Amino acid sequence: MDTVQYHLPASRIPRAWYNIVADLPSPPAPPLHPGTLQPLGPEDLSPIFPMNLIEQEVSREREIEIPGEVRDIYAQWRPSPLYRARRLEKALDTPAHIYFKYEGCSPAGSHKLNTAVAQAWYNREAGVKYLSTETGAGQWGSSLAMACSFFGLECKVYMVRVSYDQKPYRRALMEAFGATVSASPSNETESGRAILAAHPDSRGSLGIAISEAVEVAVKDPKTKYALGSVLNHVLLHQTVIGLEAIEQMELAGDAPDVLIGCAGGGSNFAGLVTPFLGLKLKGKCNARVIAVEPSACPSMTKGHFTYDFGDTSHLTPLVKMHTLGSTFIPPGIHAGGLRYHGMAPLVSHLLDLGLAEATTVQQLDAFAAGIRFARAEGIVPAPEANHAVAVAIDQALEAKAEGKQRTILFNLSGHGHFDMQSYIDYNAGKLVNYEYPAEEIAMALAGLPPTGR
Ligand SMILES: *Cc1c(COP(=O)(O)O)cnc(C)c1O
């Protein structure tokens, strides 16, 4: 019988996260204070984050030990399985080997729990009582809500309006874990009220929801803010994915020629690829590395690589990243987790260094690929993950056209069980492709802060 699953025992859960910054030829550009335009000091971030996570954010250590209590919780679903998609290979009639690392087996249904558990643990260690956050599709909000309930923290979630309406079950899940959820923009914050005054029908965006959640943290000393992607410490926590995958590919006796991840803020992508890139920098891995973004929100392929705010109301520091402009409100595609105006500074830096490349996929192509995958492999991917599936299938078909073997590894970042409305809409022919919103992006880019141009 052909092996399809490469499983590691609990003893092989990584003991340390891998920080690629230690091995890069140059570090990413530092975040700047929006007033002075000087690099931030750790104390500048302390109203928002606890010091232990700020230390991770700026760390140049190669390995950061995973706390025992966090590893114990990881053991519920980690090491996550790595599968070979043999039936998909057959269906495509390709000589390529297609592997995927499956993060949908976490109790929250995606990779987000890897960092949620870690962030809740560090906040509790720092004596924090309340965490505020934003969520797009609800994957991050439900992960943080779950992690907060494990560690006795209270959780407040600002959920992007379009997802709040599209995905009521995600909201119910957050509430089941004890979180309080508001649709964003809300009337509860100055940022939310300002947006509603100008745009009463606002669909919301991650940038707006971040402003609301940060505002709440800044105004209350007992509340800190937690971000589900983009930041260095978040990407760091996700490296358990790639560290495990390296061992699993060894078990499979194969080495990846191509690594693929979808990228919203960049965390599941970086989590899979940075450990492999660490090997590549030592000459021990040869893989091409591809980040996939939606055509409707193309920060890496159409944005500027420059300093910008992480949120719409400009409460965050300036970070150097690929950005469409912090006021850009992406079309309401169903891959809510990919609707962010920027890209992680670390991922942007990897692109700049030529260690990774970026490509786009249209919404309808992403769903077509997801359905094809589901019919062959029995897993319905999250709409975000469909973007990675689409490029993995393209790669496999390209190998077929060339008549060459190619080993493809992609990250299946989550399952789509809470996103079935989007599949219903797709099957009913109600989903559309969005043209590249050139005019709106040009307007948002024109509003970049002065350092940025
Ligand atoms: C949030 C999310 C993403 C996008 O976020 P990244 O930080 O880019 O990983 C992708 N897939 C799933 C399933 C998500 O929940």
XYZ file of N, CA, C and O and ligand atoms in Angstrom, residues 109-112 137-140 143 170 228-230 234-235 238 262-270 336-339 343 381-386 411-415 419, ligand 1:
183
model
N -9.458 24.696 13.676
C -9.600 24.467 12.242
C -8.565 25.141 11.366
O -8.688 25.103 10.143
N -7.549 25.769 11.964
C -6.502 26.390 11.152
C -5.206 26.485 11.937
O -5.150 26.157 13.127
N -4.172 27.012 11.245
C -2.858 27.219 11.874
C -2.896 28.287 12.957
O -1.981 28.375 13.766
N -3.916 29.145 12.999
C -3.903 30.305 13.896
C -3.727 29.922 15.374
O -3.208 30.700 16.162
N -12.057 36.556 8.724
C -12.996 35.454 8.533
C -13.450 34.841 9.853
O -14.413 34.098 9.886
N -12.743 35.126 10.950
C -13.121 34.576 12.246
C -12.209 33.453 12.704
O -12.344 32.949 13.817
N -11.272 33.053 11.838
C -10.330 31.988 12.206
C -9.462 32.451 13.373
O -9.231 31.703 14.329
N -8.965 33.665 13.273
C -8.080 34.156 14.325
C -8.872 34.417 15.607
O -8.455 34.026 16.698
N -9.589 31.218 17.356
C -8.371 30.647 17.952
C -7.989 31.381 19.231
O -7.668 30.767 20.247
N -18.828 31.263 12.843
C -17.544 31.612 13.459
C -17.779 32.491 14.686
O -17.119 32.360 15.701
N -3.064 38.416 14.873
C -3.031 37.025 14.398
C -2.076 36.746 13.266
O -1.977 35.603 12.810
N -1.365 37.782 12.786
C -0.460 37.584 11.649
C 0.534 38.751 11.616
O 0.644 39.491 12.597
N 1.239 38.908 10.516
C 2.058 40.072 10.177
C 3.328 40.268 11.028
O 4.408 40.482 10.489
N 4.558 36.503 15.647
C 3.480 35.632 15.166
C 4.034 34.636 14.142
O 3.768 33.426 14.199
N 4.834 35.164 13.201
C 5.436 34.297 12.190
C 6.344 33.266 12.849
O 6.403 32.101 12.443
N 4.606 30.262 14.176
C 4.107 29.353 13.125
C 5.196 28.456 12.566
O 4.905 27.554 11.764
N -0.556 30.212 0.943
C -1.331 31.427 0.689
C -0.851 32.474 1.689
O -0.311 32.139 2.751
N -1.029 33.762 1.330
C -0.516 34.803 2.215
C -1.514 35.934 2.354
O -1.869 36.603 1.382
N -2.010 36.124 3.572
C -2.851 37.266 3.899
C -1.979 38.279 4.620
O -1.633 39.330 4.090
N -1.596 37.936 5.840
C -0.577 38.714 6.548
C 0.777 38.042 6.447
O 1.799 38.637 6.751
N 0.779 36.775 6.037
C 2.036 36.071 5.779
C 2.419 35.004 6.793
O 3.480 34.394 6.671
N 1.556 34.718 7.790
C 2.049 33.862 8.876
C 2.082 32.369 8.541
O 3.042 31.692 8.898
N 1.046 31.842 7.850
C 1.126 30.395 7.576
C 2.179 30.127 6.509
O 2.878 29.110 6.549
N 2.316 31.068 5.583
C 3.356 30.959 4.550
C 4.746 30.934 5.199
O 5.550 30.019 4.979
N 5.015 31.950 6.040
C 6.335 32.026 6.686
C 6.567 30.823 7.598
O 7.668 30.303 7.678
N -11.675 35.861 3.649
C -11.576 37.028 4.532
C -10.194 37.185 5.141
O -9.744 38.299 5.397
N -9.522 36.062 5.377
C -8.188 36.102 5.987
C -7.127 36.664 5.057
O -5.995 36.894 5.474
N -7.458 36.869 3.789
C -6.469 37.413 2.849
C -6.770 38.875 2.508
O -6.129 39.452 1.636
N -7.735 39.473 3.211
C -8.124 40.852 2.895
C -7.361 41.839 3.767
O -7.943 42.546 4.562
N 1.611 43.316 3.984
C 2.192 41.975 4.092
C 3.238 42.031 5.201
O 3.833 43.079 5.418
N -11.030 22.677 1.714
C -10.120 23.691 2.249
C -10.838 24.996 2.588
O -11.883 25.314 2.017
N -10.268 25.749 3.509
C -10.721 27.116 3.751
C -10.535 27.920 2.464
O -9.615 27.641 1.694
N -11.379 28.938 2.219
C -11.234 29.729 0.989
C -9.825 30.329 0.834
O -9.326 30.434 -0.290
N -9.190 30.676 1.943
C -7.821 31.202 1.884
C -6.876 30.135 1.330
O -6.078 30.371 0.422
N -6.993 28.923 1.915
C -6.087 27.832 1.531
C -6.277 27.439 0.069
O -5.344 26.941 -0.570
N -7.478 27.670 -0.483
C -7.718 27.354 -1.896
C -6.711 28.054 -2.809
O -6.392 27.551 -3.889
N 1.050 24.352 2.050
C 0.437 24.395 3.376
C -1.081 24.476 3.207
O -1.586 25.426 2.615
N -1.779 23.464 3.721
C -3.240 23.536 3.754
C -3.579 24.151 5.109
O -3.688 23.467 6.114
N -3.716 25.487 5.099
C -3.722 26.243 6.356
C -4.964 26.015 7.211
O -4.929 26.246 8.421
N -6.062 25.543 6.603
C -7.245 25.298 7.423
C -8.345 24.638 6.616
O -8.317 24.639 5.377
N -9.319 24.077 7.315
C -10.465 23.499 6.611
C -11.549 24.565 6.437
O -11.516 25.629 7.076
N -16.985 27.775 6.421
C -17.052 28.678 5.263
C -17.941 28.089 4.180
O -17.819 28.448 3.005
C -5.956 33.719 8.578
C -5.811 32.655 7.605
C -4.957 32.793 6.504
C -4.220 34.057 6.192
O -3.359 34.507 7.198
P -1.788 34.348 7.128
O -1.289 35.099 8.295
O -1.320 34.893 5.847
O -1.513 32.897 7.258
C -4.815 31.728 5.638
N -5.487 30.581 5.819
C -6.336 30.401 6.866
C -7.064 29.116 6.996
C -6.502 31.435 7.782
O -7.322 31.251 8.811
